[in-house]
Amino acid sequence: LAKTTQPISMDSYEGQEVNITCSHNNIATNDYITWYQQFPSQGPRFIIQGYKTKVTNEVASLFIPADRKSSTLSLPRVSLSDTAVYYCLVGATQTGANNLFFGTGTRLTVIP
Amino acid sequence: DTGVSQDPRHKITKRGQNVTFRCDPISEHNRLYWYRQTLGQGPEFLTYFQNEAQLEKSRLLSDRFSAERPKGSFSTLEIQRTEQGDSAMYLCASSLAVGVNSPLHFGNGTRLTVT
């Protein structure tokens, strides 16, 4: 089971770039790295997913080094609405669901 | 895409009562998951269906919990003889069974309070 380690919390000012790093030392060959965002009283929302190198979409970038033992979610120019909990998951839904371990996530607070 | 729908959004029940929650996944998604989340913690996996078959159950899922997905579409999660420790947010998610890793799409959950 590829468990993950993330900072418990982070603060950032509006307009800054935020980087949240996740450690996953025992990632398996078939595992993907997926990030979710969760607001209070809502279910988690998919942000971005990657296997290696760099992935970018309209809301975030995901950087994965060659050894894949960590990953960094990058949020450009955060706003107050980005205040949420961010979860890093490592696993592959094709190999089941028990390996999708959420952990406690990183609580990001964006300050005006 | 109407998203994953869960009903009810909130449920208050007395200890010892049975409760049932419903989840309607995204229509073309053949995988359905149930998670439980308590305050300050990430979601914990409970069980998972592919079509109507229940393929995995967590060790967290006691005998008082049962889930069904009778026609491979909506699913129900029943908790019998509720206990105060069952108070949590129950989340449903769905995904497509294609490719190596299909992201999960979550509903907004059913918040259960056992008094």
XYZ file of N, CA and C in Angstrom, chain B:
345
model
N -23.622 15.532 -18.132
C -23.024 15.000 -16.897
C -23.642 15.698 -15.710
N -24.525 14.950 -15.008
C -25.189 15.576 -13.867
C -24.421 15.336 -12.584
N -23.345 14.610 -12.607
C -22.565 14.380 -11.421
C -23.123 13.250 -10.582
N -22.409 12.919 -9.512
C -22.834 11.884 -8.575
C -23.798 12.499 -7.576
N -24.931 11.847 -7.387
C -25.977 12.368 -6.514
C -26.157 11.454 -5.312
N -26.236 12.057 -4.132
C -26.434 11.264 -2.919
C -27.650 11.780 -2.158
N -28.370 10.829 -1.575
C -29.589 11.182 -0.857
C -29.748 10.300 0.383
N -30.110 10.864 1.552
C -30.289 12.285 1.803
C -28.955 12.998 2.008
N -28.952 14.297 2.125
C -27.724 15.041 2.427
C -27.390 14.955 3.912
N -28.438 14.898 4.722
C -28.243 14.810 6.164
C -29.214 13.780 6.726
N -28.752 13.059 7.749
C -29.608 12.094 8.421
C -29.260 12.092 9.899
N -30.265 12.295 10.729
C -30.099 12.191 12.179
C -30.913 11.005 12.637
N -30.291 10.118 13.388
C -30.989 8.930 13.828
C -30.594 8.611 15.264
N -31.420 7.820 15.904
C -31.099 7.415 17.264
C -30.320 6.112 17.220
N -29.466 5.961 18.184
C -28.658 4.745 18.307
C -29.560 3.513 18.262
N -29.135 2.525 17.482
C -29.901 1.289 17.382
C -30.831 1.227 16.181
N -31.077 2.375 15.551
C -31.941 2.395 14.371
C -31.134 2.011 13.117
N -31.864 1.588 12.109
C -31.244 1.297 10.812
C -31.375 2.509 9.893
N -30.376 2.732 9.064
C -30.438 3.825 8.092
C -29.975 3.302 6.736
N -30.493 3.909 5.691
C -30.108 3.551 4.329
C -29.841 4.814 3.534
N -28.725 4.812 2.811
C -28.349 5.936 1.963
C -28.356 5.475 0.509
N -28.628 6.419 -0.369
C -28.654 6.097 -1.801
C -27.608 6.903 -2.541
N -27.027 6.302 -3.567
C -26.066 6.972 -4.443
C -26.444 6.702 -5.890
N -26.552 7.754 -6.661
C -26.734 7.645 -8.112
C -25.451 8.122 -8.789
N -24.716 7.208 -9.419
C -23.436 7.597 -10.039
C -23.674 8.314 -11.367
N -22.592 8.783 -11.951
C -22.645 9.318 -13.303
C -23.058 8.177 -14.222
N -23.973 8.432 -15.124
C -24.697 7.358 -15.804
C -23.805 6.361 -16.544
N -22.743 6.812 -17.157
C -21.931 5.862 -17.928
C -20.830 5.199 -17.107
N -20.746 5.545 -15.812
C -19.705 4.984 -14.963
C -20.117 3.613 -14.444
N -19.257 2.610 -14.644
C -19.602 1.276 -14.181
C -18.960 0.922 -12.834
N -18.098 1.803 -12.322
C -17.506 1.555 -11.006
C -18.107 2.513 -9.983
N -18.363 1.963 -8.804
C -18.965 2.768 -7.742
C -18.282 2.448 -6.431
N -17.981 3.475 -5.654
C -17.222 3.347 -4.418
C -17.996 4.016 -3.276
N -17.854 3.447 -2.084
C -18.333 4.100 -0.876
C -17.141 4.382 0.035
N -17.124 5.603 0.585
C -16.104 6.021 1.528
C -16.799 6.609 2.758
N -16.073 6.631 3.857
C -16.541 7.288 5.080
C -15.484 8.302 5.494
N -15.952 9.469 5.929
C -15.022 10.515 6.343
C -15.466 11.122 7.654
N -14.558 11.137 8.639
C -14.816 11.802 9.907
C -14.050 13.119 9.943
N -14.435 13.963 10.871
C -13.906 15.327 10.928
C -12.383 15.349 11.031
N -11.760 16.079 10.124
C -10.314 16.234 10.164
C -9.525 15.105 9.535
N -10.226 14.114 9.023
C -9.565 12.968 8.401
C -9.904 12.902 6.916
N -9.076 12.208 6.173
C -9.390 11.971 4.781
C -10.415 10.854 4.649
N -11.014 10.737 3.483
C -11.979 9.649 3.268
C -11.327 8.280 3.423
N -12.083 7.353 4.059
C -11.623 5.978 4.236
C -12.462 5.064 3.344
N -11.797 4.204 2.611
C -12.477 3.298 1.704
C -13.334 2.303 2.470
N -14.564 2.074 1.991
C -15.446 1.074 2.582
C -15.666 -0.106 1.644
N -16.129 0.184 0.410
C -16.435 -0.898 -0.513
C -16.502 -0.375 -1.933
N -16.494 -1.299 -2.881
C -16.364 -0.931 -4.288
C -17.098 -1.948 -5.146
N -17.823 -1.437 -6.155
C -18.555 -2.266 -7.106
C -18.036 -2.012 -8.512
N -18.030 -3.079 -9.286
C -17.919 -2.914 -10.734
C -19.187 -3.522 -11.303
N -19.960 -2.672 -11.958
C -21.339 -3.043 -12.357
C -22.078 -3.477 -11.098
N -22.704 -4.637 -11.085
C -23.467 -5.043 -9.896
C -22.641 -5.869 -8.925
N -21.421 -6.206 -9.284
C -20.586 -7.070 -8.449
C -19.805 -6.261 -7.415
N -19.931 -6.662 -6.160
C -19.157 -6.034 -5.091
C -17.794 -6.710 -5.053
N -16.753 -6.005 -5.473
C -15.445 -6.625 -5.669
C -14.536 -6.512 -4.461
N -14.686 -5.446 -3.678
C -13.811 -5.265 -2.525
C -14.593 -4.695 -1.351
N -14.200 -5.136 -0.174
C -14.746 -4.575 1.063
C -13.603 -4.316 2.024
N -13.632 -3.179 2.667
C -12.609 -2.864 3.644
C -12.828 -3.653 4.931
N -11.733 -3.836 5.661
C -11.861 -4.449 6.990
C -12.652 -3.545 7.935
N -12.742 -2.249 7.553
C -13.518 -1.305 8.362
C -15.014 -1.607 8.298
N -15.422 -2.316 7.268
C -16.847 -2.547 7.035
C -17.317 -3.696 7.920
N -17.972 -3.333 9.049
C -18.433 -4.377 9.956
C -19.657 -5.071 9.378
N -20.083 -6.111 10.078
C -21.252 -6.878 9.628
C -22.521 -6.048 9.652
N -22.506 -4.920 10.323
C -23.704 -4.077 10.373
C -23.878 -3.254 9.101
N -22.842 -3.217 8.290
C -22.877 -2.440 7.051
C -23.121 -3.383 5.876
N -24.014 -2.989 4.997
C -24.193 -3.750 3.769
C -24.459 -2.786 2.625
N -23.908 -3.112 1.477
C -24.085 -2.272 0.290
C -24.551 -3.139 -0.858
N -25.377 -2.526 -1.695
C -25.885 -3.226 -2.871
C -25.852 -2.307 -4.073
N -25.786 -2.918 -5.213
C -25.920 -2.190 -6.482
C -26.641 -3.127 -7.445
N -27.947 -3.283 -7.217
C -28.694 -4.387 -7.827
C -28.694 -4.434 -9.356
N -28.730 -3.344 -10.025
C -28.781 -3.392 -11.481
C -27.569 -2.695 -12.092
N -26.545 -2.538 -11.309
C -25.350 -1.892 -11.825
C -25.498 -0.408 -12.048
N -26.564 0.178 -11.470
C -26.724 1.624 -11.631
C -26.598 2.284 -10.265
N -27.712 2.595 -9.580
C -27.624 3.224 -8.259
C -27.165 2.191 -7.229
N -26.746 2.701 -6.074
C -26.307 1.833 -4.994
C -26.935 2.308 -3.684
N -27.087 1.378 -2.751
C -27.534 1.727 -1.405
C -26.522 1.208 -0.393
N -26.364 1.980 0.668
C -25.534 1.581 1.797
C -26.433 1.582 3.024
N -26.557 0.432 3.669
C -27.385 0.317 4.853
C -26.508 0.081 6.075
N -26.844 0.754 7.137
C -26.184 0.523 8.426
C -27.265 0.059 9.391
N -27.081 -1.112 9.941
C -28.038 -1.651 10.910
C -27.553 -1.366 12.319
N -28.506 -1.193 13.208
C -28.207 -1.003 14.639
C -27.110 0.054 14.815
N -27.393 1.253 14.341
C -26.380 2.306 14.340
C -25.813 2.553 15.727
N -24.541 2.950 15.724
C -23.819 3.299 16.950
C -23.308 4.732 16.793
N -22.992 5.359 17.914
C -22.526 6.741 17.848
C -21.244 6.857 17.026
N -20.445 5.830 17.033
C -19.217 5.838 16.248
C -19.440 5.796 14.749
N -20.683 5.553 14.337
C -20.998 5.564 12.905
C -21.208 6.980 12.389
N -21.285 7.948 13.277
C -21.475 9.338 12.855
C -20.310 9.766 11.987
N -20.605 10.191 10.780
C -19.578 10.537 9.800
C -20.261 11.048 8.538
N -19.434 11.466 7.590
C -19.913 11.767 6.243
C -19.690 10.521 5.395
N -20.724 10.065 4.718
C -20.606 8.901 3.848
C -20.598 9.399 2.399
N -19.492 9.115 1.728
C -19.271 9.622 0.376
C -19.368 8.498 -0.641
N -19.973 8.804 -1.743
C -20.040 7.876 -2.867
C -19.245 8.475 -4.017
N -18.580 7.629 -4.774
C -17.832 8.076 -5.945
C -18.042 7.084 -7.077
N -17.858 7.548 -8.288
C -17.943 6.637 -9.429
C -16.805 6.916 -10.392
N -16.517 5.932 -11.229
C -15.478 6.105 -12.238
C -15.741 5.152 -13.391
N -15.017 5.406 -14.466
C -15.089 4.522 -15.626
C -14.051 3.428 -15.488
N -14.366 2.238 -15.924
C -13.410 1.142 -15.869
C -12.665 1.042 -17.189
N -12.011 2.113 -17.574
C -11.202 2.098 -18.798
C -9.852 2.682 -18.476
N -8.856 2.278 -19.205
C -7.526 2.824 -18.957
C -6.950 2.277 -17.665
N -5.776 2.721 -17.353
C -5.094 2.224 -16.163
C -5.621 2.864 -14.898
N -5.966 4.113 -14.967
C -6.371 4.799 -13.752
C -7.400 5.874 -14.061
N -8.630 5.593 -13.768
C -9.699 6.566 -13.999
C -9.967 7.326 -12.714
N -9.962 8.661 -12.753
C -10.205 9.437 -11.535
C -11.598 9.173 -10.964
N -11.716 9.354 -9.666
C -12.994 9.195 -8.993
C -13.763 10.515 -9.022
N -15.058 10.412 -9.233
C -15.954 11.566 -9.187
C -16.861 11.371 -7.975
N -16.765 12.286 -7.021
C -17.470 12.143 -5.753
C -18.766 12.927 -5.738
N -19.730 12.394 -4.985
C -20.897 13.170 -4.613
C -20.577 14.027 -3.406
N -21.565 14.785 -2.938
C -21.343 15.660 -1.790
C -21.661 15.001 -0.459
N -21.972 13.724 -0.502
C -22.046 12.961 0.730
C -23.372 13.018 1.461
N -23.523 12.067 2.375
C -24.623 12.054 3.341
C -23.993 12.157 4.723
N -24.383 13.201 5.447
C -23.840 13.359 6.803
C -24.760 12.666 7.789
N -24.234 11.658 8.473
C -25.003 10.896 9.446
C -24.633 11.323 10.859
N -25.639 11.624 11.645
C -25.452 11.903 13.066
C -26.267 10.898 13.856
N -25.585 10.146 14.703
C -26.247 9.155 15.558
C -26.287 9.693 16.978
N -27.491 9.860 17.513
C -27.623 10.454 18.857
C -27.882 9.380 19.916
